Amino acid sequence: MTNSHGILLELNQLACGYAGHTVVANLDIHLRAGDIGCLLGPSGCGKTTTLRAIAGFEPISAGNIRLDGRQLSSPGKRIPPEQRQIGMVFQDYALFPHLTVSENISFGIVRHPERQRIVNELLDLVKLNHLGKRYPHELSGGQQQRVALARALAPAPKLLLMDEPFSNLDGELRRRLSAEVREILKHRGISAMLVTHDQSEAFAVCDHVGVLKEGHLQQWDTPYNLYHEPATPFVASFIGQGYFIRGQLLSPDTVQTELGVIRGNRAYQLPEGSSVDVLLRPDDIVGQENSSLRARIIGKTFFGATTLYRLQLPTGSILESIFPSHDDHAMGEMVGIRIAADHLVVFAAQGSVNTHAQLPLEQVLDAGPAASN
Ligand SMILES: Nc1ncnc2c1ncn2[C@@H]1O[C@H](COP(=O)(O)OP(=O)(O)OP(=O)(O)O)[C@@H](O)[C@H]1O
């Protein structure tokens, strides 16, 4: 059962912290049943604290937490973790070393009459059927994390929480296991909330992502919207790559910049004529041989199928652009470019009013009153 909007987990105006020190405040997040959500943000922004509050390990000081319509936490009141119907997967797997894989998985359902069937099904689900009799130290890191996932799913929780579940694994394995975990959860319709500081992992695994900065939610949205329609300069910076250039708003959806007039698909409520910072992602700038807009190549990173070029405009402004890798250019070469940005992202100008000065995202952050750690 969920509420009329299909919401399973609700964090309403949540605040929590330690010994009188508030870590997270005014947090509103609603996760739909069957969705995988994520808390994403730099180290220390309060992701784990929030997850632990949902699990019932930490008290809350304001607001409430509800699961499936049932209130789990409010100030001064907390349903114990084991009565929340919430499963948890940790970064360090936390398997019992003296129990076999099968025994680890069945740990939370020892009295269940169909224990063996459930264990076999889960072994199958996480593709470890042949390893049920092994001990954790006889498994690879990826296999151990699969066991931890199966163990968390055994009691059929309403919600699965995962705290940096892939961060002990190396690149390719990490990418494969995270994709596989998404498939498993989606296949079974399991709702989950993941904590990570890795944006590509959040995007690969989750339906909705909440970006936190210093305990405050900046945006709760789909990966697509976070990338193309970031709500704050912090989100624009934390998600993906890009540079800001200075511009002037001509009308709600049109900006004059040194690259020409850019018209987007979104209206801004800033006064006409205001000075704005325009976000340009590498995929917003494309190569065009006969373009009168020319830029010098000052950096080049080869990715195989594509090459990321760092470009300098005649004014000194810097941009980045992704070219197909067969469209190969040398450092120092002048190339023709054009803007291909449907998603116009602008913010009221911050920091230096140096006309056309390029504002690398890091500088925009540093210029802000509450720069992240
Ligand atoms: N048990 C604790 N007692 C006191 N302060 C704590 C405790 N645990 C965390 N904190 C503090 O709360 C803040 C948020 O920590 P939290 O672990 O939630 O951040 P995080 O976003 O998960 O970071 P990371 O990605 O590094 O794990 C930090 O300033 C941290 O020092």
mmCIF file of C-alpha atoms and ligand atoms in Angstrom:
data_model
loop_
_atom_site.group_PDB
_atom_site.id
_atom_site.type_symbol
_atom_site.label_atom_id
_atom_site.label_comp_id
_atom_site.label_asym_id
_atom_site.label_seq_id
_atom_site.Cartn_x
_atom_site.Cartn_y
_atom_site.Cartn_z
ATOM 1 C CA MET A 1 0.000 0.000 0.000
ATOM 2 C CA THR A 2 1.240 3.466 -0.863
ATOM 3 C CA ASN A 3 -0.498 6.820 -0.690
ATOM 4 C CA SER A 4 -2.665 8.081 -3.536
ATOM 5 C CA HIS A 5 0.377 9.393 -5.419
ATOM 6 C CA GLY A 6 2.194 6.052 -5.232
ATOM 7 C CA ILE A 7 4.681 7.467 -2.731
ATOM 8 C CA LEU A 8 6.363 4.839 -0.558
ATOM 9 C CA LEU A 9 8.956 6.799 1.412
ATOM 10 C CA GLU A 10 8.367 10.332 2.677
ATOM 11 C CA LEU A 11 10.890 12.570 4.360
ATOM 12 C CA ASN A 12 8.934 15.638 5.442
ATOM 13 C CA GLN A 13 10.871 18.696 6.631
ATOM 14 C CA LEU A 14 13.383 16.297 8.141
ATOM 15 C CA ALA A 15 16.154 17.540 10.404
ATOM 16 C CA CYS A 16 18.738 15.360 12.125
ATOM 17 C CA GLY A 17 22.268 15.578 13.482
ATOM 18 C CA TYR A 18 24.491 14.770 16.434
ATOM 19 C CA ALA A 19 24.562 16.151 19.988
ATOM 20 C CA GLY A 20 22.752 19.388 19.240
ATOM 21 C CA HIS A 21 24.612 19.897 15.952
ATOM 22 C CA THR A 22 22.186 19.863 13.002
ATOM 23 C CA VAL A 23 23.632 18.053 9.974
ATOM 24 C CA VAL A 24 20.579 17.928 7.709
ATOM 25 C CA ALA A 25 17.639 20.373 7.766
ATOM 26 C CA ASN A 26 14.349 21.017 5.947
ATOM 27 C CA LEU A 27 14.740 17.867 3.897
ATOM 28 C CA ASP A 28 11.721 16.993 1.748
ATOM 29 C CA ILE A 29 12.012 13.847 -0.348
ATOM 30 C CA HIS A 30 9.241 11.633 -1.691
ATOM 31 C CA LEU A 31 10.217 8.317 -3.276
ATOM 32 C CA ARG A 32 7.676 6.494 -5.417
ATOM 33 C CA ALA A 33 7.106 2.756 -4.927
ATOM 34 C CA GLY A 34 9.365 0.771 -7.258
ATOM 35 C CA ASP A 35 11.759 3.661 -7.787
ATOM 36 C CA ILE A 36 15.442 3.781 -6.923
ATOM 37 C CA GLY A 37 16.393 7.079 -5.317
ATOM 38 C CA CYS A 38 19.789 8.450 -4.487
ATOM 39 C CA LEU A 39 21.374 10.943 -2.130
ATOM 40 C CA LEU A 40 24.354 12.482 -3.895
ATOM 41 C CA GLY A 41 26.774 15.091 -2.647
ATOM 42 C CA PRO A 42 30.298 15.805 -1.496
ATOM 43 C CA SER A 43 31.831 14.215 1.574
ATOM 44 C CA GLY A 44 30.260 15.400 4.827
ATOM 45 C CA CYS A 45 27.046 16.809 3.306
ATOM 46 C CA GLY A 46 24.888 14.465 5.399
ATOM 47 C CA LYS A 47 24.045 11.571 3.071
ATOM 48 C CA THR A 48 24.867 8.764 5.493
ATOM 49 C CA THR A 49 23.259 10.576 8.419
ATOM 50 C CA THR A 50 20.011 10.806 6.428
ATOM 51 C CA LEU A 51 20.185 7.141 5.450
ATOM 52 C CA ARG A 52 20.805 6.124 9.063
ATOM 53 C CA ALA A 53 17.822 8.206 10.162
ATOM 54 C CA ILE A 54 15.636 6.385 7.597
ATOM 55 C CA ALA A 55 16.968 3.055 8.871
ATOM 56 C CA GLY A 56 16.139 4.089 12.447
ATOM 57 C CA PHE A 57 19.717 4.212 13.769
ATOM 58 C CA GLU A 58 19.593 7.987 14.347
ATOM 59 C CA PRO A 59 16.853 10.097 15.984
ATOM 60 C CA ILE A 60 15.424 13.089 14.157
ATOM 61 C CA SER A 61 14.978 16.577 15.603
ATOM 62 C CA ALA A 62 12.244 17.919 13.278
ATOM 63 C CA GLY A 63 9.790 16.701 10.655
ATOM 64 C CA ASN A 64 8.963 13.059 10.138
ATOM 65 C CA ILE A 65 9.781 9.910 8.169
ATOM 66 C CA ARG A 66 6.950 7.784 6.794
ATOM 67 C CA LEU A 67 7.098 4.476 4.965
ATOM 68 C CA ASP A 68 4.034 3.105 3.225
ATOM 69 C CA GLY A 69 1.866 5.564 5.147
ATOM 70 C CA ARG A 70 3.261 4.509 8.545
ATOM 71 C CA GLN A 71 5.148 7.047 10.610
ATOM 72 C CA LEU A 72 8.589 5.641 11.489
ATOM 73 C CA SER A 73 10.286 8.667 13.080
ATOM 74 C CA SER A 74 9.275 11.978 14.560
ATOM 75 C CA PRO A 75 11.061 14.110 17.182
ATOM 76 C CA GLY A 76 11.267 12.040 20.379
ATOM 77 C CA LYS A 77 9.700 8.944 18.779
ATOM 78 C CA ARG A 78 11.404 6.218 16.794
ATOM 79 C CA ILE A 79 10.303 2.756 15.674
ATOM 80 C CA PRO A 80 13.336 0.444 16.159
ATOM 81 C CA PRO A 81 15.321 -0.514 13.019
ATOM 82 C CA GLU A 82 14.275 -4.188 13.120
ATOM 83 C CA GLN A 83 10.575 -3.242 13.039
ATOM 84 C CA ARG A 84 10.816 -0.926 10.017
ATOM 85 C CA GLN A 85 10.780 -3.520 7.219
ATOM 86 C CA ILE A 86 13.873 -1.872 5.782
ATOM 87 C CA GLY A 87 16.926 -3.763 4.474
ATOM 88 C CA MET A 88 20.410 -2.342 4.435
ATOM 89 C CA VAL A 89 23.552 -2.925 2.364
ATOM 90 C CA PHE A 90 26.807 -1.389 3.597
ATOM 91 C CA GLN A 91 30.004 -0.300 1.870
ATOM 92 C CA ASP A 92 32.078 -2.963 3.672
ATOM 93 C CA TYR A 93 29.529 -5.784 3.026
ATOM 94 C CA ALA A 94 29.372 -6.591 6.795
ATOM 95 C CA LEU A 95 28.954 -10.351 6.202
ATOM 96 C CA PHE A 96 29.283 -12.808 9.079
ATOM 97 C CA PRO A 97 32.722 -14.400 8.506
ATOM 98 C CA HIS A 98 31.905 -17.665 10.305
ATOM 99 C CA LEU A 99 28.726 -18.304 8.264
ATOM 100 C CA THR A 100 28.555 -19.685 4.717
ATOM 101 C CA VAL A 101 27.005 -17.708 1.876
ATOM 102 C CA SER A 102 23.673 -19.559 2.300
ATOM 103 C CA GLU A 103 23.742 -19.094 6.080
ATOM 104 C CA ASN A 104 24.474 -15.389 5.674
ATOM 105 C CA ILE A 105 21.520 -15.011 3.313
ATOM 106 C CA SER A 106 19.145 -16.911 5.597
ATOM 107 C CA PHE A 107 20.264 -15.019 8.723
ATOM 108 C CA GLY A 108 17.199 -12.756 8.866
ATOM 109 C CA ILE A 109 14.670 -15.495 8.053
ATOM 110 C CA VAL A 110 15.806 -18.415 10.228
ATOM 111 C CA ARG A 111 12.278 -19.194 11.359
ATOM 112 C CA HIS A 112 10.691 -18.830 7.962
ATOM 113 C CA PRO A 113 9.139 -22.168 6.858
ATOM 114 C CA GLU A 114 10.262 -21.605 3.264
ATOM 115 C CA ARG A 115 13.746 -20.490 4.168
ATOM 116 C CA GLN A 116 15.554 -22.876 1.803
ATOM 117 C CA ARG A 117 13.402 -21.927 -1.189
ATOM 118 C CA ILE A 118 13.978 -18.206 -0.531
ATOM 119 C CA VAL A 119 17.748 -18.705 -0.195
ATOM 120 C CA ASN A 120 17.868 -20.708 -3.434
ATOM 121 C CA GLU A 121 15.855 -18.058 -5.265
ATOM 122 C CA LEU A 122 18.118 -15.300 -4.012
ATOM 123 C CA LEU A 123 21.284 -17.255 -4.848
ATOM 124 C CA ASP A 124 19.857 -17.547 -8.323
ATOM 125 C CA LEU A 125 18.949 -13.855 -8.464
ATOM 126 C CA VAL A 126 22.464 -12.721 -7.561
ATOM 127 C CA LYS A 127 24.050 -15.457 -9.708
ATOM 128 C CA LEU A 128 25.844 -17.258 -6.893
ATOM 129 C CA ASN A 129 24.029 -20.650 -7.009
ATOM 130 C CA HIS A 130 27.296 -22.572 -7.119
ATOM 131 C CA LEU A 131 28.853 -20.735 -4.154
ATOM 132 C CA GLY A 132 26.289 -21.288 -1.371
ATOM 133 C CA LYS A 133 28.689 -23.354 0.753
ATOM 134 C CA ARG A 134 31.636 -20.966 0.581
ATOM 135 C CA TYR A 135 32.673 -18.587 3.362
ATOM 136 C CA PRO A 136 32.964 -14.818 2.785
ATOM 137 C CA HIS A 137 36.791 -14.864 2.757
ATOM 138 C CA GLU A 138 36.625 -17.308 -0.172
ATOM 139 C CA LEU A 139 34.751 -14.745 -2.326
ATOM 140 C CA SER A 140 35.777 -11.704 -4.372
ATOM 141 C CA GLY A 141 34.604 -8.234 -3.307
ATOM 142 C CA GLY A 142 31.897 -8.191 -5.986
ATOM 143 C CA GLN A 143 30.646 -11.641 -4.905
ATOM 144 C CA GLN A 144 30.587 -10.561 -1.248
ATOM 145 C CA GLN A 145 28.472 -7.536 -2.129
ATOM 146 C CA ARG A 146 26.030 -9.794 -4.009
ATOM 147 C CA VAL A 147 25.694 -11.912 -0.869
ATOM 148 C CA ALA A 148 25.063 -8.768 1.177
ATOM 149 C CA LEU A 149 22.355 -7.741 -1.293
ATOM 150 C CA ALA A 150 20.703 -11.181 -1.156
ATOM 151 C CA ARG A 151 20.843 -11.145 2.657
ATOM 152 C CA ALA A 152 19.179 -7.714 2.763
ATOM 153 C CA LEU A 153 16.443 -8.858 0.366
ATOM 154 C CA ALA A 154 15.682 -12.163 2.154
ATOM 155 C CA PRO A 155 13.110 -10.779 4.640
ATOM 156 C CA ALA A 156 11.330 -9.046 1.680
ATOM 157 C CA PRO A 157 11.794 -5.502 2.996
ATOM 158 C CA LYS A 158 9.569 -2.670 1.749
ATOM 159 C CA LEU A 159 12.631 -0.535 1.163
ATOM 160 C CA LEU A 160 16.305 -1.272 0.598
ATOM 161 C CA LEU A 161 18.953 1.205 1.727
ATOM 162 C CA MET A 162 22.444 1.054 0.221
ATOM 163 C CA ASP A 163 25.324 3.102 1.620
ATOM 164 C CA GLU A 164 28.145 3.477 -0.959
ATOM 165 C CA PRO A 165 27.650 -0.204 -1.879
ATOM 166 C CA PHE A 166 30.144 -0.260 -4.751
ATOM 167 C CA SER A 167 32.896 1.991 -3.471
ATOM 168 C CA ASN A 168 35.197 -0.900 -2.415
ATOM 169 C CA LEU A 169 35.197 -2.230 -5.973
ATOM 170 C CA ASP A 170 37.377 -1.273 -8.942
ATOM 171 C CA GLY A 171 36.227 0.650 -12.049
ATOM 172 C CA GLU A 172 34.872 -1.912 -14.491
ATOM 173 C CA LEU A 173 33.518 -4.308 -11.844
ATOM 174 C CA ARG A 174 31.929 -1.375 -10.078
ATOM 175 C CA ARG A 175 30.210 -0.275 -13.280
ATOM 176 C CA ARG A 176 28.994 -3.796 -14.106
ATOM 177 C CA LEU A 177 27.747 -4.614 -10.609
ATOM 178 C CA SER A 178 25.913 -1.308 -10.244
ATOM 179 C CA ALA A 179 24.110 -1.912 -13.575
ATOM 180 C CA GLU A 180 23.305 -5.448 -12.493
ATOM 181 C CA VAL A 181 21.948 -4.320 -9.119
ATOM 182 C CA ARG A 182 19.646 -1.887 -10.894
ATOM 183 C CA GLU A 183 18.378 -4.730 -13.100
ATOM 184 C CA ILE A 184 17.783 -6.971 -10.082
ATOM 185 C CA LEU A 185 15.879 -4.285 -8.164
ATOM 186 C CA LYS A 186 13.820 -3.262 -11.197
ATOM 187 C CA HIS A 187 13.069 -6.884 -12.088
ATOM 188 C CA ARG A 188 11.654 -7.446 -8.603
ATOM 189 C CA GLY A 189 10.035 -3.996 -8.281
ATOM 190 C CA ILE A 190 12.078 -3.249 -5.158
ATOM 191 C CA SER A 191 12.189 0.350 -3.932
ATOM 192 C CA ALA A 192 15.600 1.508 -2.824
ATOM 193 C CA MET A 193 17.606 4.502 -1.700
ATOM 194 C CA LEU A 194 21.316 4.663 -2.484
ATOM 195 C CA VAL A 195 23.979 6.936 -1.054
ATOM 196 C CA THR A 196 26.961 7.822 -3.201
ATOM 197 C CA HIS A 197 29.315 10.677 -3.972
ATOM 198 C CA ASP A 198 29.842 9.324 -7.495
ATOM 199 C CA GLN A 199 27.648 11.096 -10.025
ATOM 200 C CA SER A 200 28.003 8.521 -12.807
ATOM 201 C CA GLU A 201 26.961 5.764 -10.398
ATOM 202 C CA ALA A 202 23.932 7.780 -9.249
ATOM 203 C CA PHE A 203 22.913 8.331 -12.877
ATOM 204 C CA ALA A 204 23.454 4.710 -13.902
ATOM 205 C CA VAL A 205 21.476 3.199 -11.041
ATOM 206 C CA CYS A 206 18.800 5.671 -9.948
ATOM 207 C CA ASP A 207 15.477 7.079 -11.170
ATOM 208 C CA HIS A 208 15.561 10.148 -8.924
ATOM 209 C CA VAL A 209 18.582 11.814 -7.401
ATOM 210 C CA GLY A 210 18.727 14.316 -4.545
ATOM 211 C CA VAL A 211 21.776 16.584 -4.584
ATOM 212 C CA LEU A 212 22.767 17.669 -1.081
ATOM 213 C CA LYS A 213 25.052 20.528 -0.159
ATOM 214 C CA GLU A 214 25.934 21.073 3.486
ATOM 215 C CA GLY A 215 22.794 19.291 4.672
ATOM 216 C CA HIS A 216 20.425 21.145 2.353
ATOM 217 C CA LEU A 217 18.671 19.594 -0.603
ATOM 218 C CA GLN A 218 19.488 21.516 -3.768
ATOM 219 C CA GLN A 219 17.328 19.498 -6.167
ATOM 220 C CA TRP A 220 15.425 16.181 -6.214
ATOM 221 C CA ASP A 221 15.003 15.247 -9.836
ATOM 222 C CA THR A 222 15.665 12.787 -12.642
ATOM 223 C CA PRO A 223 19.286 12.448 -13.827
ATOM 224 C CA TYR A 224 18.254 14.018 -17.163
ATOM 225 C CA ASN A 225 16.819 17.122 -15.501
ATOM 226 C CA LEU A 226 19.733 17.464 -13.096
ATOM 227 C CA TYR A 227 22.083 17.522 -16.056
ATOM 228 C CA HIS A 228 20.045 19.700 -18.389
ATOM 229 C CA GLU A 229 18.098 21.844 -15.941
ATOM 230 C CA PRO A 230 20.168 22.246 -12.785
ATOM 231 C CA ALA A 231 18.312 24.355 -10.233
ATOM 232 C CA THR A 232 21.391 25.989 -8.687
ATOM 233 C CA PRO A 233 24.980 26.778 -9.729
ATOM 234 C CA PHE A 234 26.084 24.139 -7.230
ATOM 235 C CA VAL A 235 24.088 21.409 -9.008
ATOM 236 C CA ALA A 236 25.360 22.657 -12.376
ATOM 237 C CA SER A 237 28.890 22.311 -11.076
ATOM 238 C CA PHE A 238 28.529 19.026 -9.227
ATOM 239 C CA ILE A 239 26.747 17.319 -12.114
ATOM 240 C CA GLY A 240 28.740 16.844 -15.298
ATOM 241 C CA GLN A 241 31.212 19.193 -16.896
ATOM 242 C CA GLY A 242 30.853 22.676 -18.287
ATOM 243 C CA TYR A 243 31.855 26.282 -18.238
ATOM 244 C CA PHE A 244 29.917 29.461 -17.642
ATOM 245 C CA ILE A 245 30.176 32.425 -19.984
ATOM 246 C CA ARG A 246 28.768 35.836 -19.214
ATOM 247 C CA GLY A 247 25.695 36.938 -21.178
ATOM 248 C CA GLN A 248 22.772 39.313 -21.205
ATOM 249 C CA LEU A 249 19.158 38.182 -21.087
ATOM 250 C CA LEU A 250 17.341 39.565 -24.157
ATOM 251 C CA SER A 251 14.017 37.889 -23.384
ATOM 252 C CA PRO A 252 12.965 35.106 -20.960
ATOM 253 C CA ASP A 253 14.396 32.371 -23.224
ATOM 254 C CA THR A 254 17.113 34.203 -25.172
ATOM 255 C CA VAL A 255 20.599 35.314 -24.224
ATOM 256 C CA GLN A 256 23.183 37.417 -26.021
ATOM 257 C CA THR A 257 26.666 36.004 -25.553
ATOM 258 C CA GLU A 258 30.037 36.369 -27.216
ATOM 259 C CA LEU A 259 29.128 33.207 -29.141
ATOM 260 C CA GLY A 260 26.031 34.898 -30.538
ATOM 261 C CA VAL A 261 22.394 34.724 -29.527
ATOM 262 C CA ILE A 262 21.389 31.503 -27.779
ATOM 263 C CA ARG A 263 17.719 30.605 -27.553
ATOM 264 C CA GLY A 264 16.626 27.796 -25.262
ATOM 265 C CA ASN A 265 13.473 25.864 -24.476
ATOM 266 C CA ARG A 266 12.938 27.305 -21.015
ATOM 267 C CA ALA A 267 11.828 30.759 -19.804
ATOM 268 C CA TYR A 268 13.651 32.548 -16.996
ATOM 269 C CA GLN A 269 11.960 35.018 -14.682
ATOM 270 C CA LEU A 270 14.953 37.369 -14.451
ATOM 271 C CA PRO A 271 14.542 40.992 -15.579
ATOM 272 C CA GLU A 272 15.247 41.566 -19.262
ATOM 273 C CA GLY A 273 18.714 42.994 -19.794
ATOM 274 C CA SER A 274 20.096 41.320 -16.670
ATOM 275 C CA SER A 275 23.594 40.052 -16.636
ATOM 276 C CA VAL A 276 23.630 36.252 -16.455
ATOM 277 C CA ASP A 277 26.032 33.325 -16.379
ATOM 278 C CA VAL A 278 25.214 30.825 -19.129
ATOM 279 C CA LEU A 279 26.135 27.181 -18.596
ATOM 280 C CA LEU A 280 27.644 25.498 -21.633
ATOM 281 C CA ARG A 281 28.222 21.740 -21.456
ATOM 282 C CA PRO A 282 30.696 19.984 -23.767
ATOM 283 C CA ASP A 283 27.775 18.560 -25.751
ATOM 284 C CA ASP A 284 26.355 22.075 -26.278
ATOM 285 C CA ILE A 285 29.309 23.028 -28.526
ATOM 286 C CA VAL A 286 29.810 21.122 -31.767
ATOM 287 C CA GLY A 287 32.399 21.326 -34.499
ATOM 288 C CA GLN A 288 31.448 23.004 -37.791
ATOM 289 C CA GLU A 289 34.246 23.428 -40.308
ATOM 290 C CA ASN A 290 32.825 26.480 -42.139
ATOM 291 C CA SER A 291 31.674 28.347 -39.016
ATOM 292 C CA SER A 292 32.853 31.929 -38.572
ATOM 293 C CA LEU A 293 33.076 31.255 -34.849
ATOM 294 C CA ARG A 294 36.628 30.005 -34.331
ATOM 295 C CA ALA A 295 38.382 28.728 -31.213
ATOM 296 C CA ARG A 296 41.891 27.506 -30.462
ATOM 297 C CA ILE A 297 42.454 24.010 -29.098
ATOM 298 C CA ILE A 298 44.283 24.288 -25.785
ATOM 299 C CA GLY A 299 43.551 20.837 -24.371
ATOM 300 C CA LYS A 300 42.686 17.405 -25.700
ATOM 301 C CA THR A 301 41.526 14.203 -23.973
ATOM 302 C CA PHE A 302 40.993 11.097 -26.093
ATOM 303 C CA PHE A 303 38.163 8.791 -24.911
ATOM 304 C CA GLY A 304 38.066 6.315 -27.809
ATOM 305 C CA ALA A 305 34.766 7.052 -29.535
ATOM 306 C CA THR A 306 34.985 10.762 -28.706
ATOM 307 C CA THR A 307 37.594 13.399 -27.934
ATOM 308 C CA LEU A 308 37.042 16.182 -25.401
ATOM 309 C CA TYR A 309 38.684 19.435 -26.558
ATOM 310 C CA ARG A 310 39.316 22.430 -24.349
ATOM 311 C CA LEU A 311 38.834 25.528 -26.479
ATOM 312 C CA GLN A 312 39.824 29.147 -26.064
ATOM 313 C CA LEU A 313 37.793 31.879 -27.748
ATOM 314 C CA PRO A 314 39.489 35.066 -29.077
ATOM 315 C CA THR A 315 38.229 36.905 -25.946
ATOM 316 C CA GLY A 316 40.073 34.449 -23.721
ATOM 317 C CA SER A 317 36.937 32.585 -22.600
ATOM 318 C CA ILE A 318 37.330 28.848 -22.245
ATOM 319 C CA LEU A 319 34.836 26.166 -23.284
ATOM 320 C CA GLU A 320 34.865 22.415 -23.735
ATOM 321 C CA SER A 321 33.481 20.442 -26.636
ATOM 322 C CA ILE A 322 33.055 16.778 -27.515
ATOM 323 C CA PHE A 323 33.988 15.819 -31.075
ATOM 324 C CA PRO A 324 33.683 12.367 -32.673
ATOM 325 C CA SER A 325 37.221 10.998 -32.375
ATOM 326 C CA HIS A 326 37.683 10.605 -36.159
ATOM 327 C CA ASP A 327 37.317 14.417 -36.368
ATOM 328 C CA ASP A 328 40.891 14.718 -35.101
ATOM 329 C CA HIS A 329 42.662 18.038 -34.479
ATOM 330 C CA ALA A 330 46.053 19.070 -33.150
ATOM 331 C CA MET A 331 46.802 21.185 -30.113
ATOM 332 C CA GLY A 332 46.975 24.863 -31.064
ATOM 333 C CA GLU A 333 44.797 24.391 -34.162
ATOM 334 C CA MET A 334 41.888 26.795 -34.791
ATOM 335 C CA VAL A 335 38.560 24.989 -35.288
ATOM 336 C CA GLY A 336 35.103 26.156 -36.318
ATOM 337 C CA ILE A 337 32.361 25.654 -33.730
ATOM 338 C CA ARG A 338 28.683 26.352 -33.263
ATOM 339 C CA ILE A 339 26.279 26.246 -30.342
ATOM 340 C CA ALA A 340 23.789 23.383 -30.226
ATOM 341 C CA ALA A 341 22.166 24.060 -26.862
ATOM 342 C CA ASP A 342 18.422 23.404 -26.586
ATOM 343 C CA HIS A 343 18.637 23.514 -22.838
ATOM 344 C CA LEU A 344 19.484 27.066 -21.978
ATOM 345 C CA VAL A 345 20.696 27.131 -18.380
ATOM 346 C CA VAL A 346 21.310 30.557 -16.891
ATOM 347 C CA PHE A 347 21.780 31.961 -13.409
ATOM 348 C CA ALA A 348 21.921 35.578 -12.261
ATOM 349 C CA ALA A 349 25.529 36.661 -12.756
ATOM 350 C CA GLN A 350 27.784 36.023 -9.780
ATOM 351 C CA GLY A 351 31.282 37.112 -8.858
ATOM 352 C CA SER A 352 33.362 39.277 -11.169
ATOM 353 C CA VAL A 353 31.469 41.445 -13.687
ATOM 354 C CA ASN A 354 34.420 41.195 -16.059
ATOM 355 C CA THR A 355 32.622 41.158 -19.411
ATOM 356 C CA HIS A 356 32.942 37.848 -21.194
ATOM 357 C CA ALA A 357 35.267 36.480 -18.542
ATOM 358 C CA GLN A 358 35.070 32.717 -18.510
ATOM 359 C CA LEU A 359 33.942 31.385 -15.196
ATOM 360 C CA PRO A 360 35.109 27.833 -14.645
ATOM 361 C CA LEU A 361 32.527 26.196 -12.446
ATOM 362 C CA GLU A 362 34.976 25.863 -9.573
ATOM 363 C CA GLN A 363 35.367 29.641 -9.536
ATOM 364 C CA VAL A 364 31.634 30.155 -9.490
ATOM 365 C CA LEU A 365 31.466 27.941 -6.452
ATOM 366 C CA ASP A 366 34.316 29.721 -4.748
ATOM 367 C CA ALA A 367 32.595 33.051 -5.431
ATOM 368 C CA GLY A 368 29.409 31.865 -3.694
ATOM 369 C CA PRO A 369 28.775 32.783 -0.063
ATOM 370 C CA ALA A 370 28.510 29.153 1.043
ATOM 371 C CA ALA A 371 31.107 27.263 -0.952
ATOM 372 C CA SER A 372 31.046 23.529 -0.426
ATOM 373 C CA ASN A 373 33.843 21.700 1.340
HETATM 374 N N1 LIG B 1 28.569 9.797 14.935
HETATM 375 C C1 LIG B 1 28.801 11.097 14.661
HETATM 376 N N2 LIG B 1 28.942 11.998 15.652
HETATM 377 C C2 LIG B 1 29.143 13.319 15.400
HETATM 378 N N3 LIG B 1 29.213 13.839 14.135
HETATM 379 C C3 LIG B 1 29.073 12.980 13.100
HETATM 380 C C4 LIG B 1 28.871 11.570 13.307
HETATM 381 N N4 LIG B 1 28.757 10.987 12.084
HETATM 382 C C5 LIG B 1 28.898 11.971 11.166
HETATM 383 N N5 LIG B 1 29.084 13.163 11.761
HETATM 384 C C6 LIG B 1 29.259 14.468 11.095
HETATM 385 O O1 LIG B 1 28.073 14.765 10.371
HETATM 386 C C7 LIG B 1 28.386 15.370 9.124
HETATM 387 C C8 LIG B 1 27.749 14.563 7.998
HETATM 388 O O2 LIG B 1 28.327 13.277 7.974
HETATM 389 P P1 LIG B 1 27.799 12.131 6.996
HETATM 390 O O3 LIG B 1 28.562 10.891 7.297
HETATM 391 O O4 LIG B 1 26.326 12.070 7.066
HETATM 392 O O5 LIG B 1 28.237 12.732 5.568
HETATM 393 P P2 LIG B 1 28.301 12.018 4.156
HETATM 394 O O6 LIG B 1 27.688 12.973 3.207
HETATM 395 O O7 LIG B 1 27.720 10.659 4.222
HETATM 396 O O8 LIG B 1 29.866 11.962 3.896
HETATM 397 P P3 LIG B 1 30.800 10.804 3.257
HETATM 398 O O9 LIG B 1 30.503 10.810 1.775
HETATM 399 O O10 LIG B 1 32.181 11.275 3.561
HETATM 400 O O11 LIG B 1 30.432 9.516 3.930
HETATM 401 C C9 LIG B 1 29.889 15.447 9.041
HETATM 402 O O12 LIG B 1 30.283 16.735 9.436
HETATM 403 C C10 LIG B 1 30.353 14.423 10.060
HETATM 404 O O13 LIG B 1 31.588 14.786 10.610
#
